[in-house]
mmCIF file of C-alpha atoms in Angstrom:
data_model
loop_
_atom_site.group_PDB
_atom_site.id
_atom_site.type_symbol
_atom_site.label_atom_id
_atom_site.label_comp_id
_atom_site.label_asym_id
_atom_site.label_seq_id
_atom_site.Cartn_x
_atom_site.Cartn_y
_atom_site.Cartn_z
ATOM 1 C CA UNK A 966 8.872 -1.300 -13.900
ATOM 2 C CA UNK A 967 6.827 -1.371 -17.153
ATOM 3 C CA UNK A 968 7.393 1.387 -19.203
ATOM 4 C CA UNK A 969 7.915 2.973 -22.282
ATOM 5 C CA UNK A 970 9.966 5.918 -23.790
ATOM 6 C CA UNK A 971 9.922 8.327 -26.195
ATOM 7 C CA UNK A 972 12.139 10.745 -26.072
ATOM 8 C CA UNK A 973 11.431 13.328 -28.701
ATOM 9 C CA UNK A 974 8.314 15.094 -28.131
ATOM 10 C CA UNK A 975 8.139 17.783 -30.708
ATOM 11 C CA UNK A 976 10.291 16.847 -34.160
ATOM 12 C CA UNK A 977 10.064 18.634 -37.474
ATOM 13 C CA UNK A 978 11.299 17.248 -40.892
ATOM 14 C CA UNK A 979 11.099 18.967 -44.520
ATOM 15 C CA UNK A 980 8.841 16.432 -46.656
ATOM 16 C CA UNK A 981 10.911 14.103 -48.591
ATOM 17 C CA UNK A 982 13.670 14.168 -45.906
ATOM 18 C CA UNK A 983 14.088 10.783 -43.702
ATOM 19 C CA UNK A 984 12.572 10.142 -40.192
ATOM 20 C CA UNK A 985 13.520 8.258 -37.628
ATOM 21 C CA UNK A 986 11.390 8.447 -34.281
ATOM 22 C CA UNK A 987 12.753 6.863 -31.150
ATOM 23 C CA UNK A 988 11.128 4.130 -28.760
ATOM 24 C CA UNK A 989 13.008 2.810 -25.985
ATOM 25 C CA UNK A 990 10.993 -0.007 -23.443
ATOM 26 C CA UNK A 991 11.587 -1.452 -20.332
ATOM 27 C CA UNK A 992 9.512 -5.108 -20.086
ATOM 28 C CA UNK A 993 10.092 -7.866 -17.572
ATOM 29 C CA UNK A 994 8.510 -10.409 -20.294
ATOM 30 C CA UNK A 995 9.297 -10.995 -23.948
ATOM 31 C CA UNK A 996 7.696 -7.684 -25.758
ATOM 32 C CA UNK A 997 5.220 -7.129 -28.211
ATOM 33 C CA UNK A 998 5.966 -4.236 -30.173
ATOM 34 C CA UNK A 999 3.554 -1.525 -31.696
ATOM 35 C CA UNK A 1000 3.920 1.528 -33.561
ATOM 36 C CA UNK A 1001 0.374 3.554 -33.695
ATOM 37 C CA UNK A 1002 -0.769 7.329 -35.635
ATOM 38 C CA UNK A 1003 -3.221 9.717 -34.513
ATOM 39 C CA UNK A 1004 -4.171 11.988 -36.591
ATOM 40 C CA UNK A 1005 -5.912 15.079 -35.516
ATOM 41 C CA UNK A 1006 -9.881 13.824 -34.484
ATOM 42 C CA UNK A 1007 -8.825 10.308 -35.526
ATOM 43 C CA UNK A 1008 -8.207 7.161 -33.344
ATOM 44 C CA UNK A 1009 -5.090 5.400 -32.967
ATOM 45 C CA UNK A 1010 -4.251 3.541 -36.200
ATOM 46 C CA UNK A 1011 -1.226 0.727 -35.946
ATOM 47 C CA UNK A 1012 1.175 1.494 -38.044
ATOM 48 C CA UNK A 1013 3.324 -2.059 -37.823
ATOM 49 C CA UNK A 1014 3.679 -4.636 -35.059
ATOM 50 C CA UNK A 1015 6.399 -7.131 -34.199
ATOM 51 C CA UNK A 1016 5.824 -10.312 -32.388
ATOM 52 C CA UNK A 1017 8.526 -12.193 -33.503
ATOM 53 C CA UNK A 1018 11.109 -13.406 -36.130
ATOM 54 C CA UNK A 1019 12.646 -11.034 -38.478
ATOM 55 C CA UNK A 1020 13.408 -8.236 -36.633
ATOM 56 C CA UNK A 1021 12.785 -5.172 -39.121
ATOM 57 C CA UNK A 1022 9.264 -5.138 -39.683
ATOM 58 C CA UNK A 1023 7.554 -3.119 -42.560
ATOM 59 C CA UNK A 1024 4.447 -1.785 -41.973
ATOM 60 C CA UNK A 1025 1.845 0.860 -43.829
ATOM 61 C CA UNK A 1026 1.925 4.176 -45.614
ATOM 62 C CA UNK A 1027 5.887 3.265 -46.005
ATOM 63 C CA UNK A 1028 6.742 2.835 -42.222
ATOM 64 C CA UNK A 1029 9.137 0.472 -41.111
ATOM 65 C CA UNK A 1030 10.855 -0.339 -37.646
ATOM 66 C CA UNK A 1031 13.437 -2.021 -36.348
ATOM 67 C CA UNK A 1032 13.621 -4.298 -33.168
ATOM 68 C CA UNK A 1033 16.802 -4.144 -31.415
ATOM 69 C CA UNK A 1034 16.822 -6.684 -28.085
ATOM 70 C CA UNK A 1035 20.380 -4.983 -26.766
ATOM 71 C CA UNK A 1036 19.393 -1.952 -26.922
ATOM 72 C CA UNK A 1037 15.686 -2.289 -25.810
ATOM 73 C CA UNK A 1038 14.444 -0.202 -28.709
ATOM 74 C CA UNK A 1039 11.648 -0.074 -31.492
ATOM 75 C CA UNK A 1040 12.632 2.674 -33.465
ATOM 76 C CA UNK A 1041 10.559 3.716 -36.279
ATOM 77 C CA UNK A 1042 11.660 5.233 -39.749
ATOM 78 C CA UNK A 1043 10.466 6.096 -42.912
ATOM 79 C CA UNK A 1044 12.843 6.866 -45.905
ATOM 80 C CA UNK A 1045 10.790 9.686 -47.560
ATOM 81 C CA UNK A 1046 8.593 11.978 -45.230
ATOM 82 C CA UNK A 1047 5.184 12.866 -46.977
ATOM 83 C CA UNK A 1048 3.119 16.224 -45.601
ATOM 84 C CA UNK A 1049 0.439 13.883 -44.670
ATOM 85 C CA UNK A 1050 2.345 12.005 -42.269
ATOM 86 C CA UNK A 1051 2.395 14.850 -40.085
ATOM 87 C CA UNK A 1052 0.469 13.402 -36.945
ATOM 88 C CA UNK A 1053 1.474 12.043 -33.569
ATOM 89 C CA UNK A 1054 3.074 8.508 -32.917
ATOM 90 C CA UNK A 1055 3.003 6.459 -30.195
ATOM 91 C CA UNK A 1056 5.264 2.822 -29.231
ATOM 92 C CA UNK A 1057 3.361 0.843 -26.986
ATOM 93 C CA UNK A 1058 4.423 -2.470 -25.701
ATOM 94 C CA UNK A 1059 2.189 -5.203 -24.766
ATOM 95 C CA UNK A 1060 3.179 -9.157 -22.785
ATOM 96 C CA UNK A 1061 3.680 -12.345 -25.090
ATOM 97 C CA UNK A 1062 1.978 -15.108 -24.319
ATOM 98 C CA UNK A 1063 -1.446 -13.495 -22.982
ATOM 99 C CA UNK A 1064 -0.398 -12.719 -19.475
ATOM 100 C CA UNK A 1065 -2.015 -9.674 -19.748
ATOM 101 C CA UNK A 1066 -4.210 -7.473 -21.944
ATOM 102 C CA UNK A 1067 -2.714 -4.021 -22.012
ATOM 103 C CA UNK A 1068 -1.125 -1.972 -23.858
ATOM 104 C CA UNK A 1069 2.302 0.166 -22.118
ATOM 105 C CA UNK A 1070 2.005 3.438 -24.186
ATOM 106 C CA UNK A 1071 4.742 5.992 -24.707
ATOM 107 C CA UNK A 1072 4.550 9.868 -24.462
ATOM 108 C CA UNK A 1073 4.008 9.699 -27.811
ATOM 109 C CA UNK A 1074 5.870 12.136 -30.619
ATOM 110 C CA UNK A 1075 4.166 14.876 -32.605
ATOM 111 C CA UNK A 1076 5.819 15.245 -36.108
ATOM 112 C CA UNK A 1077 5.512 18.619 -38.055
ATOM 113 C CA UNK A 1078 6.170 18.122 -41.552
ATOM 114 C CA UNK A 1079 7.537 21.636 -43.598
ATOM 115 C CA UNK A 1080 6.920 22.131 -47.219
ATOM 116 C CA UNK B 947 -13.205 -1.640 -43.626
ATOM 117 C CA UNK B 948 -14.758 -2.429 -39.880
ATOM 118 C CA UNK B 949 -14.071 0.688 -37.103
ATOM 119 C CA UNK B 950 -14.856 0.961 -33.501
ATOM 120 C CA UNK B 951 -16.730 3.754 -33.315
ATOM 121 C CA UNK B 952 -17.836 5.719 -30.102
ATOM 122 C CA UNK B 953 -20.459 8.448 -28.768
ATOM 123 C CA UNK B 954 -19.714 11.318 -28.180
ATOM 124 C CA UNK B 955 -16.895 13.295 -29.407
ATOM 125 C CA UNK B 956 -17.369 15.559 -26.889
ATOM 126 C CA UNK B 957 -18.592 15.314 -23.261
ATOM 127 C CA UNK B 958 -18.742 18.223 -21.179
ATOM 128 C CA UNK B 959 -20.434 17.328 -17.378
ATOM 129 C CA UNK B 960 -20.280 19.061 -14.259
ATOM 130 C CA UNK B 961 -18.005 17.785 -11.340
ATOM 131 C CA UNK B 962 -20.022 14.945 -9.569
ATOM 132 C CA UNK B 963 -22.316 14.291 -12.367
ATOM 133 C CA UNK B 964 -22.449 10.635 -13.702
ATOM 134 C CA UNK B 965 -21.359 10.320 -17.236
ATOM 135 C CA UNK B 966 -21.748 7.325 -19.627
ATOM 136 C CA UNK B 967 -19.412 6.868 -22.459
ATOM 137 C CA UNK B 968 -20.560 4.294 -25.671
ATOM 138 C CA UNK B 969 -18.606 2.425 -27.829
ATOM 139 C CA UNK B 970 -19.125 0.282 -30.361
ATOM 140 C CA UNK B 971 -16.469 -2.661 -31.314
ATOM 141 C CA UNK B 972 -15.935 -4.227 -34.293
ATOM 142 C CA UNK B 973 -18.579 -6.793 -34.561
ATOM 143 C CA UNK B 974 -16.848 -10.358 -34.309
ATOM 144 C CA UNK B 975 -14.235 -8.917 -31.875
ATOM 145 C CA UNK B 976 -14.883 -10.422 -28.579
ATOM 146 C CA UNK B 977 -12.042 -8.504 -26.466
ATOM 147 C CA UNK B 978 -12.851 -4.700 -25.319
ATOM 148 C CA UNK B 979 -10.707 -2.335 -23.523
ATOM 149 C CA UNK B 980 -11.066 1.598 -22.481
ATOM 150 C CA UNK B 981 -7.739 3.598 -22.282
ATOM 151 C CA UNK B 982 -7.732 7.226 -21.440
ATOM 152 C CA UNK B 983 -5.548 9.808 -21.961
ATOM 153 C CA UNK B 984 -4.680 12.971 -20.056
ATOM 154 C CA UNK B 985 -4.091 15.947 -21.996
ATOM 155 C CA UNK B 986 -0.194 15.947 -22.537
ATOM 156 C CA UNK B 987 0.362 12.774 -20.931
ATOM 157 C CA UNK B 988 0.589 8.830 -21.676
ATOM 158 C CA UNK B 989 -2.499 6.437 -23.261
ATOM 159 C CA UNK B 990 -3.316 5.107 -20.009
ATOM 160 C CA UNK B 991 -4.761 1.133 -19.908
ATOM 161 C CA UNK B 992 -8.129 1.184 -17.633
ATOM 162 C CA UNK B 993 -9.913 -1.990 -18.214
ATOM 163 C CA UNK B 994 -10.188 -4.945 -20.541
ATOM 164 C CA UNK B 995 -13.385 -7.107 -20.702
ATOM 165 C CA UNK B 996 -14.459 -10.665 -21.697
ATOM 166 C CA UNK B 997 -17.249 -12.941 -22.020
ATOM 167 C CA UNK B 998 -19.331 -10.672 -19.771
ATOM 168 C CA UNK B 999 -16.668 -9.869 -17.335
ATOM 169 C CA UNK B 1000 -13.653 -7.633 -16.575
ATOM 170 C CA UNK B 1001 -10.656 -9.445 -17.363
ATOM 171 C CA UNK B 1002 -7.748 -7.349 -16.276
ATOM 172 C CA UNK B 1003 -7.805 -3.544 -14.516
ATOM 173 C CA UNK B 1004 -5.304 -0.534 -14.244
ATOM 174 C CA UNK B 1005 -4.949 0.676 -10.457
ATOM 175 C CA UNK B 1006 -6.940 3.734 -11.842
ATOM 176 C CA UNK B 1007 -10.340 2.022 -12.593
ATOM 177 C CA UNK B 1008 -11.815 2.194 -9.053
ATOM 178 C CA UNK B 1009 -15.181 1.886 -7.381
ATOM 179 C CA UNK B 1010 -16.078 5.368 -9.494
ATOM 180 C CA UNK B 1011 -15.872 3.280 -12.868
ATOM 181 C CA UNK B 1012 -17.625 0.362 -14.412
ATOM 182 C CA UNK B 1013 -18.031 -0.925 -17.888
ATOM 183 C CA UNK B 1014 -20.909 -3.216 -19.022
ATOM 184 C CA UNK B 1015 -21.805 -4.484 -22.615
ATOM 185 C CA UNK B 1016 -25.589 -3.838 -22.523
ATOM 186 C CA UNK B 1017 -26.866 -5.718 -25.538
ATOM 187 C CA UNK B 1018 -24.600 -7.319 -28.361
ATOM 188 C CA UNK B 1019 -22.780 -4.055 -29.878
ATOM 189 C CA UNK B 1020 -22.476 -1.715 -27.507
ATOM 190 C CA UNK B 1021 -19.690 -1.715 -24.517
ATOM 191 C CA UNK B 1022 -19.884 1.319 -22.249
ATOM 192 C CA UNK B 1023 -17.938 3.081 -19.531
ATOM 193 C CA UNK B 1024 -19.781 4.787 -16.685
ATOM 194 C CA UNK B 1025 -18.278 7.084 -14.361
ATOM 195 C CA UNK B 1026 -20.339 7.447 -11.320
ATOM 196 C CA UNK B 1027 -18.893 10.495 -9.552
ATOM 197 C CA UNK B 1028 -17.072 12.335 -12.378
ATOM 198 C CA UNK B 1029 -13.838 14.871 -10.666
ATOM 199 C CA UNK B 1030 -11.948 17.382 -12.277
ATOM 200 C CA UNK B 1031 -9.255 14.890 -12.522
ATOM 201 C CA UNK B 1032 -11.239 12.654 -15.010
ATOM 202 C CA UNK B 1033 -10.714 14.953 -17.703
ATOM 203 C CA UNK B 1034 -9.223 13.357 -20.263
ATOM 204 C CA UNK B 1035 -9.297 11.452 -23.656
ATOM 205 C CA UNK B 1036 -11.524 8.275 -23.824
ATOM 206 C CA UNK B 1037 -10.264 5.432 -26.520
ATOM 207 C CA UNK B 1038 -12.400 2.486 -26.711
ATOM 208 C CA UNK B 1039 -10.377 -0.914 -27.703
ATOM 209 C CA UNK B 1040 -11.406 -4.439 -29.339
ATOM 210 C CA UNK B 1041 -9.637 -6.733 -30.401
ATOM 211 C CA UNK B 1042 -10.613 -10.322 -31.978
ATOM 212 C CA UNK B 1043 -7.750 -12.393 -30.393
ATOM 213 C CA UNK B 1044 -6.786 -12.076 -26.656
ATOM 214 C CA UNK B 1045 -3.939 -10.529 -25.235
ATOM 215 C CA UNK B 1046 -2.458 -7.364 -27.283
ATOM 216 C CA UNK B 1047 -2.235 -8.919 -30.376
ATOM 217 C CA UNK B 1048 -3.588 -6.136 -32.506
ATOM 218 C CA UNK B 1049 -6.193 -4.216 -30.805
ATOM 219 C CA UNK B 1050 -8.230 -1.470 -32.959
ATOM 220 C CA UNK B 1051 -9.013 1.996 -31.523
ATOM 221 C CA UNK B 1052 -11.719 4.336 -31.497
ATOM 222 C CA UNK B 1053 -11.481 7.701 -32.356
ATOM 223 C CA UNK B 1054 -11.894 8.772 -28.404
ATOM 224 C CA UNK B 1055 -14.801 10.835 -26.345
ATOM 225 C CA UNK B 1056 -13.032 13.717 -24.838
ATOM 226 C CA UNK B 1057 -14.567 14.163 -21.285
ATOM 227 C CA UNK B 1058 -14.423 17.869 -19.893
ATOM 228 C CA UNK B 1059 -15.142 18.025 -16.258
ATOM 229 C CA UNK B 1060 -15.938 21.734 -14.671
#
């Protein structure tokens, strides 16, 4: 089955400290790899995408992730956590090639950022 | 910068009253999706739409649901019968590209059903 996993719900960082937030996917098809934000009232923003090629991707405000095919994972970091980045993040996973249209969305992770 | 936009924020019907939620896509973008989110719980794909027609559905957008583009910007999502159970988070979707490519979101109707 289609799916994909996040398995840190809730995680807190001190701002300047490093992040790294999880994404693990299960896909029958080659994957298309997204990182979104939502901010509180806001809409999903993508943060980075991969497709293909190079397999760390960098992406805005600072974020960066990293496709690993053997371990089926999309993990995204940051090297220096900012107070505003406090918002919730989501993988989603979506077919190469057009086969279909949707988007597989994780759980999503809600990051606290302390002073 | 160009932003899907939709109406309302906030939606708060009665159990078995039809609602109609509004969107509007970015303006060359000729994809359009609805998601939905229950509270705590995973973005959820309903239905993508093309050229006038539904291209792909989710095993949750059933005979209670349909989506129409009335005139050239908008692209709505009516719930006929609305249940307790359609409480959730609304995101309208375009994209300009098919497939998932990148597709830009909304910043969601919440629906409250009582």
């Amino acid at each position: 089955a289609q799916s994909v996993t996040q398995p840190d719900i809730h995680i807190t960082v001190s701002e300047g400290a490093s992040l790294e937030l999880r994404c693990n996917y299960s896909y029958g098809a080659t994957p298309y790899l997204f990182w979104y934000v939502q901010s509180p009232g806001q809409g999903l923003q993508l943060l980075l995408k991969y497709f293909s090629g190079d397999t760390l991707v960098q992406g805005i405000k600072g974020f960066e992730a990293e496709f690993k095919r053997s371990q089926s994972s999309f993990n995204l970091r940051k090297p220096s956590v900012h107070w505003s980045d406090a918002a919730e993040y989501f993988c989603a996973v979506g077919a190469a090639g057009g086969a279909t249209n949707k988007l597989i969305f994780g759980t999503g992770t809600l990051l606290a950022v302390q002073p | 910068e160009p932003e899907v936009t939709q109406t309302p924020s906030h939606q708060v019907t009665q159990m078995g009253q039809e609602v109609i939620l509004r969107c509007v896509p970015i303006s060359n973008h000729l994809y359009f999706y609805w998601y939905r989110q229950i509270l705590g719980q995973k973005v959820e794909f309903l239905v993508s739409f093309y050229n006038n027609e539904i291209s792909e559905k989710s095993e949750i957008f059933d005979d209670q649901f349909s989506v129409e583009r009335p005139d050239g910007s908008n692209f709505t999502l009516k719930i006929r019968s609305t249940k307790l159970e359609d409480s959730a988070m609304y995101f309208c979707a375009s994209s300009e590209p098919p497939g998932p490519g990148e597709q830009y979101f909304g910043p969601g109707t919440r629906l409250t059903v009582t």
